[in-house]
Structure formats: C-alpha cells, structure tokens
N, CA and C of each residue as an Amber inpcrd file, in Angstrom:
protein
   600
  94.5740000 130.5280000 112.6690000  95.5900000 129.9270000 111.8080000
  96.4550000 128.9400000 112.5900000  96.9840000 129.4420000 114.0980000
  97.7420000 128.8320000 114.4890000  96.9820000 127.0360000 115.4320000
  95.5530000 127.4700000 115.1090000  95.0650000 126.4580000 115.6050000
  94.8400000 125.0130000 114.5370000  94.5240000 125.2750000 113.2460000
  94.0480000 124.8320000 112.0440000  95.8070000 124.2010000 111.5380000
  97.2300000 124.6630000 111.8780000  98.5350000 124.1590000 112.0730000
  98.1750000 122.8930000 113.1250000  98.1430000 123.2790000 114.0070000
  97.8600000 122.4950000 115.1190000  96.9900000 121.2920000 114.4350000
  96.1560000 121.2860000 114.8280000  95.2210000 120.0830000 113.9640000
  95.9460000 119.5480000 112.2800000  96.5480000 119.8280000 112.2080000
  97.5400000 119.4350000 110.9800000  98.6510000 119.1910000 111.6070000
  99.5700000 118.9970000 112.2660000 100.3320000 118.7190000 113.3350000
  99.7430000 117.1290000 113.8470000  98.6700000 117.0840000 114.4330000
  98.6160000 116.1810000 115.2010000  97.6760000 115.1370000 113.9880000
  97.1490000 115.4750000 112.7060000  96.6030000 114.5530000 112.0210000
  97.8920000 114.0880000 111.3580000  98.6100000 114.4880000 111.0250000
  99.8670000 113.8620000 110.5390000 100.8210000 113.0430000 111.5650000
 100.6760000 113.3060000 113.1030000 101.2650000 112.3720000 113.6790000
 100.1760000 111.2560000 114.3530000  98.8950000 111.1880000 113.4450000
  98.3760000 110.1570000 113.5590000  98.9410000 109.0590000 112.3570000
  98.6270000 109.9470000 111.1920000  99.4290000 108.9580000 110.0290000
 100.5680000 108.1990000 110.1710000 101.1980000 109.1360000 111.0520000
 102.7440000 108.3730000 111.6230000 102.6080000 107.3740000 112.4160000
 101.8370000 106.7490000 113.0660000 101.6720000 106.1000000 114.1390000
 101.6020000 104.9760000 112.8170000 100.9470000 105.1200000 112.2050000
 100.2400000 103.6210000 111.5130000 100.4110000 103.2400000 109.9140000
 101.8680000 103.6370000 109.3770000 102.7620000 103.0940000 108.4280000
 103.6400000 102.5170000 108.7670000 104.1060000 102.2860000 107.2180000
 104.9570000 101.2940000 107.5450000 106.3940000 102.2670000 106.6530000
 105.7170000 103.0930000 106.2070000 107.2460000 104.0950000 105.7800000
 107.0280000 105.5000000 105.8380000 107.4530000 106.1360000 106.9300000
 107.8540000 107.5700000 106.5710000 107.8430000 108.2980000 105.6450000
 108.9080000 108.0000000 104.5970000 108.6310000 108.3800000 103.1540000
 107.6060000 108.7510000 102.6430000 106.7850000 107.5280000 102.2180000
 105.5700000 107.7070000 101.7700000 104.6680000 108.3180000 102.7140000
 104.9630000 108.5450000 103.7910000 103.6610000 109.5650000 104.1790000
 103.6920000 110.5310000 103.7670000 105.4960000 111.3240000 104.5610000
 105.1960000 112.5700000 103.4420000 104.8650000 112.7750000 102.3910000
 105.2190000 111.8730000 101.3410000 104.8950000 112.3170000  99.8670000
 103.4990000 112.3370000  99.7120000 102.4970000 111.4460000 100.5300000
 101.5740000 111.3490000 100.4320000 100.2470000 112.8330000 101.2390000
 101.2930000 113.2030000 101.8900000 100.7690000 114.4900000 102.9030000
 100.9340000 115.6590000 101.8910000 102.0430000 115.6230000 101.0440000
 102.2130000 116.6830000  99.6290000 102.0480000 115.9010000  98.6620000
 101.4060000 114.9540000  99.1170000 100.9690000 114.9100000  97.2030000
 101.8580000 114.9540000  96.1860000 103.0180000 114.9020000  96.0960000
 104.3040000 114.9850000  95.8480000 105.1340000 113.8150000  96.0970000
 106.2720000 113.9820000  94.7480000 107.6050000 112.6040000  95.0040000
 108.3960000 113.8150000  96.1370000 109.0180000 112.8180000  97.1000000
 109.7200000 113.3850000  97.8890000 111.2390000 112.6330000  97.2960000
 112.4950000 113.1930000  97.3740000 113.7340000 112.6390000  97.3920000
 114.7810000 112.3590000  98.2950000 115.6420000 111.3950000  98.4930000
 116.1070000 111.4350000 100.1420000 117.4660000 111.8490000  99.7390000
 118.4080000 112.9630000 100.2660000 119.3630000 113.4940000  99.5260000
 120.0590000 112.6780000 101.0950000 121.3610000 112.0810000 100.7300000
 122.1030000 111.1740000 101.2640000 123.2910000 112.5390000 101.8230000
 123.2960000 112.5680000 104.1070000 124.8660000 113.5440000 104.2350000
 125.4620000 112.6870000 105.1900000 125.3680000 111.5220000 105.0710000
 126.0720000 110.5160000 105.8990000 125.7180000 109.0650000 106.3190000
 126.7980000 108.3440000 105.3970000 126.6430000 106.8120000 105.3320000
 127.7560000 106.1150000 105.6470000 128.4310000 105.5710000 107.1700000
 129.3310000 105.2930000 107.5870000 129.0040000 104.3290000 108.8310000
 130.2930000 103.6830000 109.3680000 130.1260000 102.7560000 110.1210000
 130.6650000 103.5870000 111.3140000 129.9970000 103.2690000 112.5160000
 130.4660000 103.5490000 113.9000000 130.3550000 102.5860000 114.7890000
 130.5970000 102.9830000 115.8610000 130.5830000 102.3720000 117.3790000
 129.0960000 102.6140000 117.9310000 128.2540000 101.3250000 118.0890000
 126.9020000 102.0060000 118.5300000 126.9360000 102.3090000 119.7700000
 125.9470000 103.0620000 120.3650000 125.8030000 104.0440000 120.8520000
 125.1540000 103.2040000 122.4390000 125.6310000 103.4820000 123.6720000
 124.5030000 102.5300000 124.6210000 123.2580000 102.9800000 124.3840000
 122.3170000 103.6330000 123.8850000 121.1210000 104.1770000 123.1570000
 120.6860000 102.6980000 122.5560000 121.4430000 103.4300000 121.3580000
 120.6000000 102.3330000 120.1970000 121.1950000 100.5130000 120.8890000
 122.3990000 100.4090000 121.1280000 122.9550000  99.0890000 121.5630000
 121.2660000  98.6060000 122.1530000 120.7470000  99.3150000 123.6510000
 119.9520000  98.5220000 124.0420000 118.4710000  98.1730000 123.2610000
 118.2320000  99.6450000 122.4240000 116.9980000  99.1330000 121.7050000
 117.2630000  98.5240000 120.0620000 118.0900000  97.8870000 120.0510000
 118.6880000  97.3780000 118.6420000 119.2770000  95.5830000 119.4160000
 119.2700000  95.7550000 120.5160000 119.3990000  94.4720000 121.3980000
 120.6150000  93.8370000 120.4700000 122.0120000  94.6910000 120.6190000
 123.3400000  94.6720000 120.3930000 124.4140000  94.6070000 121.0780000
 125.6010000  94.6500000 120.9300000 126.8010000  93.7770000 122.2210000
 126.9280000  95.3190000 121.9360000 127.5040000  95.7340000 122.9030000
 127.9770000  97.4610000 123.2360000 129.3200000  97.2810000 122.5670000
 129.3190000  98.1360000 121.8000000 131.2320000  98.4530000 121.1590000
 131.0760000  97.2660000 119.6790000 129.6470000  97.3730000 118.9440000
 129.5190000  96.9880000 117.7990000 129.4290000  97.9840000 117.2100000
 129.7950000  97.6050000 115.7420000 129.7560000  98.5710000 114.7660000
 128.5500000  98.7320000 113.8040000 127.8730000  99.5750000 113.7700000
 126.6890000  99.5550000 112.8260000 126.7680000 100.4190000 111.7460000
 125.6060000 100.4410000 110.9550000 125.4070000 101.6090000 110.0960000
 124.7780000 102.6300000 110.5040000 125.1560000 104.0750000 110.2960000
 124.7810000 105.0300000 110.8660000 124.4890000 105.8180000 109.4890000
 122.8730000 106.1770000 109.7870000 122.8250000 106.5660000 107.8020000
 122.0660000 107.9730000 108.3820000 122.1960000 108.9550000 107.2860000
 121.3990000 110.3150000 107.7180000 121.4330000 111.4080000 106.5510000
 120.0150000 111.5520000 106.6010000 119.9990000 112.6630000 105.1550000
 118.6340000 113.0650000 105.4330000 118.2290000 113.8010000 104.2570000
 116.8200000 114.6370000 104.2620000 116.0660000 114.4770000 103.4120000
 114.8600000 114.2030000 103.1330000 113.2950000 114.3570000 102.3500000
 113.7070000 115.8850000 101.6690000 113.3990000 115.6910000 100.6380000
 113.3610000 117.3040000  99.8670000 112.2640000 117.2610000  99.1150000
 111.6780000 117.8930000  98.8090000 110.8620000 118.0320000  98.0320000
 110.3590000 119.5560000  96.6760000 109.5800000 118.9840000  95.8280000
 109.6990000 120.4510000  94.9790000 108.0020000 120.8870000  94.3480000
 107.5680000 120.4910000  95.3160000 105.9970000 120.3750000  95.0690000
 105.7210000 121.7680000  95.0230000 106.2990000 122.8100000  95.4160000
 105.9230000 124.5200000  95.1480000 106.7320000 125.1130000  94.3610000
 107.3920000 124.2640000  93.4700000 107.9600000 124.7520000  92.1850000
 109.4390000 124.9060000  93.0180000 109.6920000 124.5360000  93.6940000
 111.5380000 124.7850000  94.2420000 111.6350000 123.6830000  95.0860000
 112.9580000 123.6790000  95.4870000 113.4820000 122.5450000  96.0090000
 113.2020000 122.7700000  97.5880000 113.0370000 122.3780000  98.5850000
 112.8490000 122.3690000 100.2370000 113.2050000 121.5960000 100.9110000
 114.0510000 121.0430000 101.9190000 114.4170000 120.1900000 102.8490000
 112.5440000 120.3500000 103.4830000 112.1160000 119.3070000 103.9350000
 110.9350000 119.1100000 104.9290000 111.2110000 118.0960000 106.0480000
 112.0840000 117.1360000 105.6540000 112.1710000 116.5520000 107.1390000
 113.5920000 116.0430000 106.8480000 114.1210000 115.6920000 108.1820000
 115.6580000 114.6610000 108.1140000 115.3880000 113.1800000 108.7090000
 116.1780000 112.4160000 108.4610000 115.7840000 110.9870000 108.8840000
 117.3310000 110.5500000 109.0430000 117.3010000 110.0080000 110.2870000
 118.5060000 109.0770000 110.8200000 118.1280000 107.8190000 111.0320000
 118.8840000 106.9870000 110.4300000 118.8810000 105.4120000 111.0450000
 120.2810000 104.8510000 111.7530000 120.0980000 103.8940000 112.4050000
 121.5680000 103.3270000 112.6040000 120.7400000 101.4300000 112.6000000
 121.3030000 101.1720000 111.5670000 120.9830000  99.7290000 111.3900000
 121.9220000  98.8470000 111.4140000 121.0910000  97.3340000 111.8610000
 122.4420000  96.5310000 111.7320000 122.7790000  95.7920000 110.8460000
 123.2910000  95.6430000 109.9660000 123.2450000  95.7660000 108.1920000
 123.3640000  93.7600000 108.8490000 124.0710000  93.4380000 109.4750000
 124.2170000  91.8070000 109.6800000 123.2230000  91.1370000 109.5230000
 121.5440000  91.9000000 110.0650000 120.3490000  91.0190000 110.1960000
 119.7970000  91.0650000 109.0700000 120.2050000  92.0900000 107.9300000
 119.5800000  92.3220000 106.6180000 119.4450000  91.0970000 105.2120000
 118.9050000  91.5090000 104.3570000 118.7960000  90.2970000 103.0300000
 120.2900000  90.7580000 103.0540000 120.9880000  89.9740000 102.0600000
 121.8420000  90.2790000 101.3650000 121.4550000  91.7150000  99.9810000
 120.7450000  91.2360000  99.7190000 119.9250000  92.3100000  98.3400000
 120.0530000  93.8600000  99.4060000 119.3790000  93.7390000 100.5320000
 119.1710000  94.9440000 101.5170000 120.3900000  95.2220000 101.8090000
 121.2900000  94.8010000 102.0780000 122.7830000  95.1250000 101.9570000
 123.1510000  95.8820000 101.0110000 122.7220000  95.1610000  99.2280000
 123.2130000  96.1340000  98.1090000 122.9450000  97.1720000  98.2380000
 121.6000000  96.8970000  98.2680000 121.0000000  98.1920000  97.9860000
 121.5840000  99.8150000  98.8950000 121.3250000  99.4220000 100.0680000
 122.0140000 100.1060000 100.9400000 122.9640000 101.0330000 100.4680000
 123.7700000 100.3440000  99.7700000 125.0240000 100.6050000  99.2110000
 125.1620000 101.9470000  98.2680000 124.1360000 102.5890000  97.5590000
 123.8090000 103.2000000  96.2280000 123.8740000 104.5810000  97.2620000
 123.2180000 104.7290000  98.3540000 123.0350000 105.9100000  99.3910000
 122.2930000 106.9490000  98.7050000 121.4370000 106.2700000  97.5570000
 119.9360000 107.1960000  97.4370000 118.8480000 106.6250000  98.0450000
 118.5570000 105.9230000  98.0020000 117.3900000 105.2050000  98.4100000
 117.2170000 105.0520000 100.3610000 115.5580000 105.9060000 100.1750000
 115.4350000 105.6330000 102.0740000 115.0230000 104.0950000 102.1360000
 115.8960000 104.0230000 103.6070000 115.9660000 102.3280000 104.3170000
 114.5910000 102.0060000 104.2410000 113.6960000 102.8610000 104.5680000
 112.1510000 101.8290000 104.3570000 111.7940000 101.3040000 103.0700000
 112.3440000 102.2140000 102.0230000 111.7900000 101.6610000 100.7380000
 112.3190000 100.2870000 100.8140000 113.4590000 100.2390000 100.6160000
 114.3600000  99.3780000 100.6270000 113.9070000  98.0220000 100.9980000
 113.6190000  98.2840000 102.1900000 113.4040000  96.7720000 103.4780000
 111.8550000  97.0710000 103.0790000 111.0660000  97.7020000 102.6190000
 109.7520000  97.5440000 102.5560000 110.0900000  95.7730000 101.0060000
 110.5860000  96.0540000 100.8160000 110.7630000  95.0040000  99.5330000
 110.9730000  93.1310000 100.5880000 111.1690000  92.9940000 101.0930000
 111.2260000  92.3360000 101.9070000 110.7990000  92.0740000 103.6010000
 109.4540000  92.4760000 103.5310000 108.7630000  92.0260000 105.3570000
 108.9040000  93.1410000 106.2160000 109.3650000  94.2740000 105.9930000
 109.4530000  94.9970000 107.0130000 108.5780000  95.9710000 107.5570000
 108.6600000  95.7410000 109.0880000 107.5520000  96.4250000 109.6950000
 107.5890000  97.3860000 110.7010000 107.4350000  99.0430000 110.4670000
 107.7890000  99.8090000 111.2830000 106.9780000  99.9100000 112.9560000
 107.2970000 100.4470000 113.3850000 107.0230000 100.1450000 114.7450000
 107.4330000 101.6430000 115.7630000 106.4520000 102.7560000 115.1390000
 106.4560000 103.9590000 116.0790000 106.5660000 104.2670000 117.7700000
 107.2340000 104.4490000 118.3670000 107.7040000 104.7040000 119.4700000
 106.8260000 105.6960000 120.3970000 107.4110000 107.2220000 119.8740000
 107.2790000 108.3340000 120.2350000 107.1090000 109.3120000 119.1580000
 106.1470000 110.3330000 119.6780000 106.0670000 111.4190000 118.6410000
 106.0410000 112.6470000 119.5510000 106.7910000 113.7120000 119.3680000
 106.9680000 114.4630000 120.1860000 106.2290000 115.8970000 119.3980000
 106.0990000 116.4460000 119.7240000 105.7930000 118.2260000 119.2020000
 107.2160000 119.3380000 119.6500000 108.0450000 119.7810000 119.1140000
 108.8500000 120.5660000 119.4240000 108.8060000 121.9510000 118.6560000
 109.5440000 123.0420000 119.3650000 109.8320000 124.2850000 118.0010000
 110.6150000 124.2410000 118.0800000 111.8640000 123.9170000 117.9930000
 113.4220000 124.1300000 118.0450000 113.3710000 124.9850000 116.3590000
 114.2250000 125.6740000 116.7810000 115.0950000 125.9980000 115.1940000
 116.5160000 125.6890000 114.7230000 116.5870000 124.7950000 113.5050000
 117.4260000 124.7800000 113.2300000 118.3540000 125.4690000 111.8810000
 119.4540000 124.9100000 111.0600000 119.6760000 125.3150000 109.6660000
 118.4110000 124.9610000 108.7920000 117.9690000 124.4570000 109.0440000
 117.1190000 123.9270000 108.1520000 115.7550000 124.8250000 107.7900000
 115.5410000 125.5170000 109.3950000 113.9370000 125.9800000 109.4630000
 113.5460000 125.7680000 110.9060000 112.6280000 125.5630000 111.1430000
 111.4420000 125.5130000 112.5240000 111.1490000 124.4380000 112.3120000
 111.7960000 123.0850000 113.2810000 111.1430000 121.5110000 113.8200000
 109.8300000 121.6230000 114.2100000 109.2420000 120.7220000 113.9570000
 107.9090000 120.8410000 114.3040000 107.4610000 119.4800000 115.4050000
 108.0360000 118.2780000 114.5020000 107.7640000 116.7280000 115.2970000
 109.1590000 116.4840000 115.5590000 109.6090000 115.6770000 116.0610000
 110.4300000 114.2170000 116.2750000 109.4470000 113.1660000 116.5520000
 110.0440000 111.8750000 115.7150000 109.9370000 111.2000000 115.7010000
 110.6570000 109.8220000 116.0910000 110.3400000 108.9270000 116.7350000
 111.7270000 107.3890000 117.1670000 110.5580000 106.3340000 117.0180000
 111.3030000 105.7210000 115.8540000 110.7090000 103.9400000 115.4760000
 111.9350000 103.0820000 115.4540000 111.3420000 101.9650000 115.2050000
 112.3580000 101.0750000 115.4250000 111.6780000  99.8080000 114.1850000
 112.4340000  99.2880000 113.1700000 112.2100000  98.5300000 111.7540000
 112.2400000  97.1100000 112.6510000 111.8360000  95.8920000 112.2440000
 111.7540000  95.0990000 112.2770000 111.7140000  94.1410000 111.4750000
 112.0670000  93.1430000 110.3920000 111.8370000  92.0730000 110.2110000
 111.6300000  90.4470000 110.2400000 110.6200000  89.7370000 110.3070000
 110.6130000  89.0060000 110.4210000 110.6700000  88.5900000 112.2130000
 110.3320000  89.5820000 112.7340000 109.9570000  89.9490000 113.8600000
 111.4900000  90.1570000 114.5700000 112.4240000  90.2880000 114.0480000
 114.2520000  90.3150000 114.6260000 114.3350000  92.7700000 114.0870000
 114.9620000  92.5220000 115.3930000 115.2910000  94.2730000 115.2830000
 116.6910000  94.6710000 114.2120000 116.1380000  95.5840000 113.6240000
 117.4530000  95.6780000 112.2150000 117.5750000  96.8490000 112.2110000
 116.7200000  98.2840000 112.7090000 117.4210000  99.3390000 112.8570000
 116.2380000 100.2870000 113.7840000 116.9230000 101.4800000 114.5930000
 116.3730000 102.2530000 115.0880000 116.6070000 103.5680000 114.2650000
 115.0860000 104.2480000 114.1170000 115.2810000 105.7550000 113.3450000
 114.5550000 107.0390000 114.5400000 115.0710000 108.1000000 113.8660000
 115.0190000 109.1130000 114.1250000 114.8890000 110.1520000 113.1730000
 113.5390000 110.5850000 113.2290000 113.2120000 111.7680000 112.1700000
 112.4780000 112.7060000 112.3450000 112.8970000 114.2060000 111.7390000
 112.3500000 115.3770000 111.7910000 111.2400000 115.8320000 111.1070000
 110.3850000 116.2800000 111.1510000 109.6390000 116.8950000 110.5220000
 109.4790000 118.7250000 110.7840000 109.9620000 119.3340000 109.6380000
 109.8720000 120.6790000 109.5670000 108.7900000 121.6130000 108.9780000
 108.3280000 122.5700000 109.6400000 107.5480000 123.4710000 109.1330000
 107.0880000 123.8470000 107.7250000 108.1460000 123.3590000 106.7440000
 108.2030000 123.6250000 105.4830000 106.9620000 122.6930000 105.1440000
 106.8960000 121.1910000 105.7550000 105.7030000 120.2530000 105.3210000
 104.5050000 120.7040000 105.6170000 104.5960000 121.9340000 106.2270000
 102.7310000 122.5720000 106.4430000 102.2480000 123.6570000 105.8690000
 103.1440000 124.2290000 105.7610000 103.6250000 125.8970000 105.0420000
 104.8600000 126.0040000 103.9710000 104.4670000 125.4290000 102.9210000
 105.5590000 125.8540000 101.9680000 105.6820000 127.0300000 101.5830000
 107.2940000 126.6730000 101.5990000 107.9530000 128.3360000 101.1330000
 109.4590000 128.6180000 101.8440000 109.9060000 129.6070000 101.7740000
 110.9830000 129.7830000 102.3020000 111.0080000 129.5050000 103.9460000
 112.2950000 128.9530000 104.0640000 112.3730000 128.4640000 105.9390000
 111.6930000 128.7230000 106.8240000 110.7880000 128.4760000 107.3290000
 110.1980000 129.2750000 108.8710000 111.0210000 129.3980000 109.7810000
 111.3900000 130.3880000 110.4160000 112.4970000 130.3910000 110.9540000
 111.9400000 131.0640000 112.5390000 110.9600000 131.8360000 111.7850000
 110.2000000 132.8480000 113.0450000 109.6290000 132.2940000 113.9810000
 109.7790000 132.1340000 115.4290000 108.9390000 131.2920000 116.2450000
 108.0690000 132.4220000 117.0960000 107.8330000 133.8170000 116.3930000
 107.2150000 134.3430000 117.5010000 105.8270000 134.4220000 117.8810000
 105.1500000 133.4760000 116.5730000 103.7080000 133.5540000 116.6140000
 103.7080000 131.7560000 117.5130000 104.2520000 131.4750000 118.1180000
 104.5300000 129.9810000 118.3730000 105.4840000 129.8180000 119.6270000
 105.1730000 130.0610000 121.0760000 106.2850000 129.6870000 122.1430000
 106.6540000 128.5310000 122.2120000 108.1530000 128.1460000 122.5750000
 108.7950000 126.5420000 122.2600000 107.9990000 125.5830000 123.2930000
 107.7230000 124.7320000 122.2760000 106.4880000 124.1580000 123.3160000
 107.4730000 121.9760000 123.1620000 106.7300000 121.7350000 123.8970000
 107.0190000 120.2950000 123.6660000 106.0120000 119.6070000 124.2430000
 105.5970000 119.0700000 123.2740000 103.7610000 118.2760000 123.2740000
 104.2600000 116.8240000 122.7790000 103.7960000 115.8390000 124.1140000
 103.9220000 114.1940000 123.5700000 102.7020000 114.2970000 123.0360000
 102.2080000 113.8960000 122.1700000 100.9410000 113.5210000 121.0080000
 100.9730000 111.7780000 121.5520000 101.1470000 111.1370000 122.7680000
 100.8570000 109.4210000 122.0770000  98.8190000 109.2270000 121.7680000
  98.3480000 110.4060000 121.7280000  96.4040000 109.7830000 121.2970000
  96.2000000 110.5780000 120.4620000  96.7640000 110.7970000 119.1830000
  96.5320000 111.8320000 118.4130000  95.2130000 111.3690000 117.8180000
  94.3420000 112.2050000 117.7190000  93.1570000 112.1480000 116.7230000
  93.0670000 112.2020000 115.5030000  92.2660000 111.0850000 115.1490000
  92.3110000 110.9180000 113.5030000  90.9720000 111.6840000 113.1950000
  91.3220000 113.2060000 112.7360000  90.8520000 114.1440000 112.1540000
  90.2600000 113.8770000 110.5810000  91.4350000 113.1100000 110.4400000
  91.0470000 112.6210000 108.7400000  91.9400000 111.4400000 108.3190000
  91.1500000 110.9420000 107.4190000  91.4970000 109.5230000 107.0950000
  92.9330000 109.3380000 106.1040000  93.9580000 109.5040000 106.5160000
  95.5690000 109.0500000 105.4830000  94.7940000 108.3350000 103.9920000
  95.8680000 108.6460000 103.3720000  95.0700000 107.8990000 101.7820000
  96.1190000 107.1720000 101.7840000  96.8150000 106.4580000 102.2660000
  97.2810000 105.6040000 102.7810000  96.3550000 104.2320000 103.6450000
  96.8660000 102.9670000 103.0750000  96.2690000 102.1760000 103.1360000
  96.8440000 102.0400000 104.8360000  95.8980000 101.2570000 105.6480000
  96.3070000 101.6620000 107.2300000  96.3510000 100.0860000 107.0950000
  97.7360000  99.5740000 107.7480000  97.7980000  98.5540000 108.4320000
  97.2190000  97.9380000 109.2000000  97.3500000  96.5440000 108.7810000
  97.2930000  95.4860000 109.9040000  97.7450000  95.6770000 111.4820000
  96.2890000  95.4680000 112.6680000  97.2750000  95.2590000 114.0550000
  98.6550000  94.5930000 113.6550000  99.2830000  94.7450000 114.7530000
 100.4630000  93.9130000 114.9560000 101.3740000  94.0580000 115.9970000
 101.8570000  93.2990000 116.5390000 102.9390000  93.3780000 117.6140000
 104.4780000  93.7050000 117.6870000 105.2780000  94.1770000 118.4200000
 106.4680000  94.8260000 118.1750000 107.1040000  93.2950000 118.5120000
C-alpha cells in the first residue's frame, strides 16, 4: 500500500513539473471542481526571499495572498492542499489587478487569461503534520508573463489528495522523510494537455 502511495506521490509531482496551473491539476487528479477558500489577502514588506527571486528593490510592498484547495469529491468538504503567492500586482494587466480583488479566484486562473507561464522550481516529499492533516509535497514556482517575473508561489499538497477521508494525521505507517523528486517518472500520462518546451 505504502508503495502504490508512493508511485502516486511521485506521478503527481510529475504532473506538477509540466502545467501551467496547480489548480487544475488537482481537480484534474480528483476528477473534481476544487475551490480556493481565500485566509489572507494583504500587502507587506517583501521578504529578502522572494525580493531576490521576484527581482524586487528590498523594502517593497507586494501582495501576499494565501488560502486552500477544498474539495468535496467524497461527498464532504476537505482542505487538500494550501497555496501561497506573493505577487507583484505592478507587473500585472490592469483586469489581473481586478480580478485579484474578489479574493475567490486562484492567481493562476486568473493570469492564465492573459500569457501566463508557470515555471516549477522544486518539489520536495515531506511528512510534516499539520492542522490541516499529513503534508505530503511542497512545492516553489515562480509565474511569469510575457517573460517579466509577477509572482513567486508556494504550495502544499496533503494526504487527503490520495486518501480521502478524514485528516491523516497518523505518520506511523510513514517515517518523516524528505525526498527531492527533481526526475520524477511519468508512470502515467496527466489528462492534462502537457505543454510546450519553454524557458524561464
């Protein structure tokens, strides 16, 4: 069992490597509408982090956005992953600005409406536990349009997306492990249309 996880683990952080929205993978991994429930949409001080990979003056202010994928594909509601961005709303359409604004809608949908092209980093394997359940991935991309940097993300993927049902919380069939995946094997083909090469 815990091997057949595994290989579901790493075919899904192949899918990740080669979209262009998060979102839609999951929904597409459950077969399911996923919803992005909005717990923080505010301006800060960026971070020397993101400043250097957002190629920003240190002690700018960005958007710092963060909420969770829920989903109800087993007849109830489930957090399955969280997603952080911190974007720089300045390089955006104006429209991508509005929109922004509503704090339902995830940033890829959004900027998918206009050129945007994700650009996967790192995919990590973790067990941490949190409120939420048992982490499974992290994830760090970085959006692009029009080949100019407009935001860096950060997102979770939880146990709930492999095993629905109430929280996994139990890590004892599972020691905390931390696995970089960058050659994950494509076990199986995303029904997801796979992008174009392209350059960061």
């Amino acid at each position: 069992m815990q091997d057949y996880l595994t290989e579901q683990i790493r075919t899904l952080s192949t899918w990740l490597r080669d979209t262009d929205s998060f979102t839609e993978t999951v929904a597409h991994w459950l077969n399911s509408r996923v919803d992005y429930v909005s717990l923080c949409h505010e301006y800060c001080l960026v971070t020397p982090e993101h400043a250097a990979a957002l190629d920003v003056s240190a002690g700018s202010k960005v958007l710092h956005r963060r909420g969770y994928l829920e989903s109800e594909s087993t007849g109830f509601r489930q957090r399955v992953a969280e997603v952080r961005a911190v974007v720089v709303e300045d390089r955006l359409h104006p429209d991508a600005r509005q929109s922004l604004e509503s704090k339902k809608v995830p940033l890829g949908k959004i900027l998918s409406r206009h050129g945007m092209r994700r650009h996967t980093h790192d995919i990590t394997r973790v067990s941490t536990v949190d409120a939420n359940g048992r982490q499974v991935l992290r994830v760090a991309a970085t959006v692009t349009m029009a080949g100019e940097l407009v935001a860096a993300v950060d997102e979770i993927v939880y146990l709930q997306l492999f095993k629905p049902g109430p929280s996994q919380c139990d890590t004892a069939d599972d020691a905390p492990v931390v696995d970089r995946l960058p050659n994950a094997r494509r076990s199986q083909e995303s029904p997801i249309s796979r992008r174009p090469a392209h350059h960061a």
